[in-house]
mmCIF file of C-alpha atoms in Angstrom:
data_model
loop_
_atom_site.group_PDB
_atom_site.id
_atom_site.type_symbol
_atom_site.label_atom_id
_atom_site.label_comp_id
_atom_site.label_asym_id
_atom_site.label_seq_id
_atom_site.Cartn_x
_atom_site.Cartn_y
_atom_site.Cartn_z
ATOM 1 C CA GLY A 1 74.291 101.802 83.147
ATOM 2 C CA ALA A 2 76.264 98.789 81.988
ATOM 3 C CA GLY A 3 79.525 97.986 83.671
ATOM 4 C CA VAL A 4 82.712 96.609 82.187
ATOM 5 C CA SER A 5 82.076 93.370 80.356
ATOM 6 C CA GLN A 6 84.527 90.670 79.362
ATOM 7 C CA SER A 7 84.282 87.647 77.136
ATOM 8 C CA PRO A 8 84.542 84.770 77.263
ATOM 9 C CA SER A 9 83.987 84.251 80.978
ATOM 10 C CA ASN A 10 85.891 80.981 80.805
ATOM 11 C CA LYS A 11 88.380 79.721 78.238
ATOM 12 C CA VAL A 12 90.068 76.346 78.194
ATOM 13 C CA THR A 13 92.779 75.855 75.609
ATOM 14 C CA GLU A 14 95.606 73.549 74.791
ATOM 15 C CA LYS A 15 99.221 74.493 75.244
ATOM 16 C CA GLY A 16 100.577 76.180 72.129
ATOM 17 C CA LYS A 17 97.259 77.575 70.910
ATOM 18 C CA ASP A 18 96.514 81.294 70.583
ATOM 19 C CA VAL A 19 93.710 82.924 72.559
ATOM 20 C CA GLU A 20 91.918 86.258 72.377
ATOM 21 C CA LEU A 21 90.264 87.878 75.358
ATOM 22 C CA ARG A 22 87.856 90.749 74.917
ATOM 23 C CA CYS A 23 87.010 93.719 77.101
ATOM 24 C CA ASP A 24 84.150 96.197 76.662
ATOM 25 C CA PRO A 25 84.731 99.198 78.936
ATOM 26 C CA ILE A 26 82.079 101.463 80.364
ATOM 27 C CA SER A 27 80.870 103.835 77.687
ATOM 28 C CA GLY A 28 82.836 107.077 77.773
ATOM 29 C CA HIS A 29 85.736 105.694 79.771
ATOM 30 C CA THR A 30 88.910 106.632 77.948
ATOM 31 C CA ALA A 31 91.438 104.699 80.032
ATOM 32 C CA LEU A 32 91.499 100.906 79.949
ATOM 33 C CA TYR A 33 93.692 98.507 81.912
ATOM 34 C CA TRP A 34 94.477 94.807 81.786
ATOM 35 C CA TYR A 35 95.533 92.928 84.910
ATOM 36 C CA ARG A 36 96.255 89.272 85.598
ATOM 37 C CA GLN A 37 95.372 87.395 88.766
ATOM 38 C CA SER A 38 97.201 84.119 89.172
ATOM 39 C CA LEU A 39 96.333 81.522 91.792
ATOM 40 C CA GLY A 40 97.567 82.679 95.165
ATOM 41 C CA GLN A 41 98.858 85.975 93.782
ATOM 42 C CA GLY A 42 97.614 89.504 93.878
ATOM 43 C CA LEU A 43 96.761 91.426 90.773
ATOM 44 C CA GLU A 44 99.553 92.007 88.297
ATOM 45 C CA PHE A 45 99.374 94.928 85.871
ATOM 46 C CA LEU A 46 99.790 94.022 82.204
ATOM 47 C CA ILE A 47 99.044 97.024 79.971
ATOM 48 C CA TYR A 48 97.194 100.315 79.952
ATOM 49 C CA PHE A 49 95.474 102.220 77.133
ATOM 50 C CA GLN A 50 94.664 105.891 76.883
ATOM 51 C CA GLY A 51 92.324 106.081 73.939
ATOM 52 C CA ASN A 52 93.757 103.698 71.367
ATOM 53 C CA SER A 53 97.376 104.080 72.341
ATOM 54 C CA ALA A 54 99.239 102.104 74.971
ATOM 55 C CA PRO A 55 101.661 104.368 76.832
ATOM 56 C CA ASP A 56 102.511 101.667 79.342
ATOM 57 C CA LYS A 57 103.154 98.094 78.241
ATOM 58 C CA SER A 58 105.642 97.443 80.979
ATOM 59 C CA GLY A 59 103.659 94.639 82.591
ATOM 60 C CA LEU A 60 103.392 92.351 79.585
ATOM 61 C CA PRO A 61 105.283 89.225 80.704
ATOM 62 C CA SER A 62 106.621 88.221 77.288
ATOM 63 C CA ASP A 63 106.380 88.998 73.584
ATOM 64 C CA ARG A 64 103.693 86.314 73.316
ATOM 65 C CA PHE A 65 101.335 88.846 74.888
ATOM 66 C CA SER A 66 99.884 91.730 72.905
ATOM 67 C CA ALA A 67 96.856 93.974 73.125
ATOM 68 C CA GLU A 68 95.047 96.470 71.014
ATOM 69 C CA ARG A 69 92.189 98.863 71.378
ATOM 70 C CA THR A 70 90.064 100.217 68.575
ATOM 71 C CA GLY A 71 87.697 103.162 68.435
ATOM 72 C CA GLY A 72 88.648 104.108 71.953
ATOM 73 C CA SER A 73 86.377 101.340 73.168
ATOM 74 C CA VAL A 74 86.771 97.559 72.883
ATOM 75 C CA SER A 75 90.137 96.037 73.701
ATOM 76 C CA THR A 76 91.526 92.618 72.849
ATOM 77 C CA LEU A 77 94.307 90.869 74.720
ATOM 78 C CA THR A 78 95.994 88.181 72.641
ATOM 79 C CA ILE A 79 98.217 85.453 73.991
ATOM 80 C CA GLN A 80 100.130 83.487 71.383
ATOM 81 C CA ARG A 81 101.471 79.978 71.868
ATOM 82 C CA THR A 82 99.901 79.699 75.294
ATOM 83 C CA GLN A 83 101.823 78.066 78.109
ATOM 84 C CA GLN A 84 100.503 76.489 81.297
ATOM 85 C CA GLU A 85 101.877 79.373 83.350
ATOM 86 C CA ASP A 86 99.493 81.674 81.444
ATOM 87 C CA SER A 87 96.589 80.097 83.320
ATOM 88 C CA ALA A 88 95.018 82.880 85.365
ATOM 89 C CA VAL A 89 92.066 85.206 85.592
ATOM 90 C CA TYR A 90 92.496 88.161 83.267
ATOM 91 C CA LEU A 91 90.764 91.287 84.500
ATOM 92 C CA CYS A 92 89.962 94.426 82.596
ATOM 93 C CA ALA A 93 89.230 97.802 84.172
ATOM 94 C CA SER A 94 88.238 101.192 82.855
ATOM 95 C CA ARG A 95 88.442 104.713 84.180
ATOM 96 C CA ARG A 96 86.663 107.906 83.246
ATOM 97 C CA GLN A 97 88.838 110.799 82.172
ATOM 98 C CA GLY A 98 88.620 113.897 84.277
ATOM 99 C CA TYR A 99 88.364 112.300 87.674
ATOM 100 C CA SER A 100 90.987 113.600 90.009
ATOM 101 C CA TYR A 101 91.601 110.182 91.487
ATOM 102 C CA ASN A 102 92.317 106.860 89.923
ATOM 103 C CA GLU A 103 89.128 104.891 90.564
ATOM 104 C CA GLN A 104 88.964 101.959 88.181
ATOM 105 C CA PHE A 105 85.912 99.841 87.472
ATOM 106 C CA PHE A 106 86.548 96.153 86.953
ATOM 107 C CA GLY A 107 84.927 93.564 84.761
ATOM 108 C CA PRO A 108 84.156 90.032 85.961
ATOM 109 C CA GLY A 109 87.268 88.618 84.346
ATOM 110 C CA THR A 110 88.109 85.807 81.952
ATOM 111 C CA ARG A 111 89.356 82.605 83.556
ATOM 112 C CA LEU A 112 91.949 81.090 81.236
ATOM 113 C CA THR A 113 93.021 77.486 81.689
ATOM 114 C CA VAL A 114 95.871 76.147 79.580
ATOM 115 C CA LEU A 115 96.042 72.356 79.532
ATOM 116 C CA ALA B 1 107.533 103.963 93.712
ATOM 117 C CA GLN B 2 104.566 102.639 95.565
ATOM 118 C CA SER B 3 103.844 99.406 97.343
ATOM 119 C CA VAL B 4 101.218 97.860 99.563
ATOM 120 C CA THR B 5 101.607 95.253 102.276
ATOM 121 C CA GLN B 6 98.629 93.391 103.601
ATOM 122 C CA LEU B 7 99.812 92.008 106.875
ATOM 123 C CA ASP B 8 97.557 88.956 107.016
ATOM 124 C CA SER B 9 96.911 86.520 104.208
ATOM 125 C CA HIS B 10 93.953 85.002 106.067
ATOM 126 C CA VAL B 11 91.711 86.323 108.822
ATOM 127 C CA SER B 12 88.990 84.279 110.481
ATOM 128 C CA VAL B 13 86.295 85.828 112.670
ATOM 129 C CA SER B 14 83.044 84.705 114.209
ATOM 130 C CA GLU B 15 79.806 86.156 112.924
ATOM 131 C CA GLY B 16 78.892 89.269 114.884
ATOM 132 C CA THR B 17 82.454 90.049 115.986
ATOM 133 C CA PRO B 18 84.615 92.912 114.691
ATOM 134 C CA VAL B 19 86.710 92.677 111.550
ATOM 135 C CA LEU B 20 90.175 94.180 111.174
ATOM 136 C CA LEU B 21 92.131 93.779 107.944
ATOM 137 C CA ARG B 22 95.515 95.454 108.057
ATOM 138 C CA CYS B 23 97.230 97.360 105.290
ATOM 139 C CA ASN B 24 100.431 99.390 105.187
ATOM 140 C CA TYR B 25 101.515 101.374 102.174
ATOM 141 C CA SER B 26 104.618 103.017 100.862
ATOM 142 C CA SER B 27 104.434 106.003 98.553
ATOM 143 C CA SER B 28 106.727 108.840 97.623
ATOM 144 C CA TYR B 29 103.767 111.234 97.451
ATOM 145 C CA SER B 30 100.336 111.550 98.983
ATOM 146 C CA PRO B 31 98.491 108.587 97.553
ATOM 147 C CA SER B 32 94.950 107.597 96.831
ATOM 148 C CA LEU B 33 94.061 104.407 98.671
ATOM 149 C CA PHE B 34 91.313 101.905 97.992
ATOM 150 C CA TRP B 35 89.881 98.711 99.372
ATOM 151 C CA TYR B 36 88.345 96.303 96.882
ATOM 152 C CA VAL B 37 86.437 93.123 97.675
ATOM 153 C CA GLN B 38 86.256 89.999 95.523
ATOM 154 C CA HIS B 39 83.666 87.361 96.264
ATOM 155 C CA PRO B 40 84.302 83.854 94.923
ATOM 156 C CA ASN B 41 84.122 83.765 91.130
ATOM 157 C CA LYS B 42 83.085 87.408 91.033
ATOM 158 C CA GLY B 43 84.752 90.592 89.834
ATOM 159 C CA LEU B 44 86.340 93.241 92.007
ATOM 160 C CA GLN B 45 84.020 95.662 93.747
ATOM 161 C CA LEU B 46 85.132 98.958 95.260
ATOM 162 C CA LEU B 47 84.440 99.061 99.003
ATOM 163 C CA LEU B 48 85.782 102.496 99.771
ATOM 164 C CA LYS B 49 88.384 105.067 98.763
ATOM 165 C CA TYR B 50 90.599 107.660 100.405
ATOM 166 C CA THR B 51 91.413 110.701 98.281
ATOM 167 C CA SER B 52 92.883 113.192 100.788
ATOM 168 C CA ALA B 53 89.582 114.496 102.083
ATOM 169 C CA ALA B 54 88.432 112.969 105.389
ATOM 170 C CA THR B 55 90.884 110.523 106.944
ATOM 171 C CA LEU B 56 88.062 108.278 108.165
ATOM 172 C CA VAL B 57 86.376 106.831 105.130
ATOM 173 C CA LYS B 58 83.054 105.021 105.168
ATOM 174 C CA GLY B 59 82.256 102.462 102.509
ATOM 175 C CA ILE B 60 79.567 100.044 101.551
ATOM 176 C CA ASN B 61 78.210 97.242 103.740
ATOM 177 C CA GLY B 62 79.280 98.907 106.988
ATOM 178 C CA PHE B 63 83.008 98.895 106.267
ATOM 179 C CA GLU B 64 85.259 101.811 107.059
ATOM 180 C CA ALA B 65 88.962 102.581 106.949
ATOM 181 C CA GLU B 66 91.172 105.192 108.548
ATOM 182 C CA PHE B 67 94.108 106.796 106.793
ATOM 183 C CA LYS B 68 96.997 107.309 109.215
ATOM 184 C CA LYS B 69 99.877 109.066 107.536
ATOM 185 C CA SER B 70 102.177 108.803 110.539
ATOM 186 C CA GLU B 71 101.776 105.024 110.524
ATOM 187 C CA THR B 72 101.445 104.699 106.720
ATOM 188 C CA SER B 73 98.415 102.533 107.365
ATOM 189 C CA PHE B 74 94.938 102.162 105.913
ATOM 190 C CA HIS B 75 93.316 99.393 107.932
ATOM 191 C CA LEU B 76 89.828 98.172 107.068
ATOM 192 C CA THR B 77 87.321 97.604 109.864
ATOM 193 C CA LYS B 78 83.750 96.578 110.412
ATOM 194 C CA PRO B 79 82.050 96.469 113.830
ATOM 195 C CA SER B 80 80.143 93.236 113.258
ATOM 196 C CA ALA B 81 80.948 90.566 110.685
ATOM 197 C CA HIS B 82 78.249 88.969 108.588
ATOM 198 C CA MET B 83 78.461 85.646 106.797
ATOM 199 C CA SER B 84 78.188 87.470 103.480
ATOM 200 C CA ASP B 85 81.440 89.334 104.232
ATOM 201 C CA ALA B 86 83.455 86.200 103.550
ATOM 202 C CA ALA B 87 85.601 87.134 100.542
ATOM 203 C CA GLU B 88 89.051 88.254 99.421
ATOM 204 C CA TYR B 89 89.955 91.851 100.240
ATOM 205 C CA PHE B 90 92.576 93.881 98.432
ATOM 206 C CA CYS B 91 94.246 97.064 99.618
ATOM 207 C CA VAL B 92 95.284 99.227 96.680
ATOM 208 C CA VAL B 93 97.464 102.321 96.264
ATOM 209 C CA SER B 94 97.645 104.811 93.448
ATOM 210 C CA PRO B 95 99.158 108.227 92.819
ATOM 211 C CA PRO B 96 96.595 110.943 93.557
ATOM 212 C CA SER B 97 95.846 111.545 89.912
ATOM 213 C CA GLY B 98 96.697 110.328 86.494
ATOM 214 C CA ASN B 99 96.200 107.182 84.517
ATOM 215 C CA THR B 100 98.717 104.948 86.217
ATOM 216 C CA PRO B 101 97.959 101.325 87.009
ATOM 217 C CA LEU B 102 96.793 100.469 90.484
ATOM 218 C CA VAL B 103 99.197 98.683 92.805
ATOM 219 C CA PHE B 104 97.509 95.837 94.652
ATOM 220 C CA GLY B 105 98.378 94.106 97.866
ATOM 221 C CA LYS B 106 98.405 90.323 97.799
ATOM 222 C CA GLY B 107 94.987 90.138 99.411
ATOM 223 C CA THR B 108 93.499 88.976 102.699
ATOM 224 C CA ARG B 109 91.013 86.155 102.720
ATOM 225 C CA LEU B 110 88.295 86.772 105.291
ATOM 226 C CA SER B 111 86.450 83.760 106.675
ATOM 227 C CA VAL B 112 83.361 84.233 108.823
ATOM 228 C CA ILE B 113 82.394 81.418 111.149
ATOM 229 C CA ALA B 114 78.787 80.930 112.179
#
């Protein structure tokens, strides 16, 4: 079956513009996660959804970052007034409910470059 | 709280020689542990997972890892490196269940020399 998909694969934007990143999880996966991978860094957790609600937003770095999920499926991560330090690869992962361990399946990521 | 320390940021081996990527974890309860691999410009792929069953875990592409509670370690090994193993490897810890985010180590870049 299809894996996690993300779009666009690459996004170049100018400082101060807003961007939207999209994640399509594996069908039937109820949990969805956003992570950020900056150059030379590990993966940094941003936000997690269970269904359409986000019980853990603790990783969002500022109020310029927001995310939503609709229909328990597609999620959008929005970054307003982008800054150069937002440049990173944004990864989405999903997890199937009912598994006793936390195996997450990752998409290929969106590489964001802020000029 | 949980954390992961990957002891080497870069490991270089010759093709055909053994690979050892070191990982130590800290967790206040019995964790699940994972190794993920990321090839250049690719997404993360699960190599193997430890979920409190067997302490020696076998994964894809000939990799394996051993969970050692007394040493709080989960080192990744492979008997013979292949050129295609060159990638970034991440050790990851998670509580044994639940929807919590994964905690990643900073990664180890594996280079394989012909």
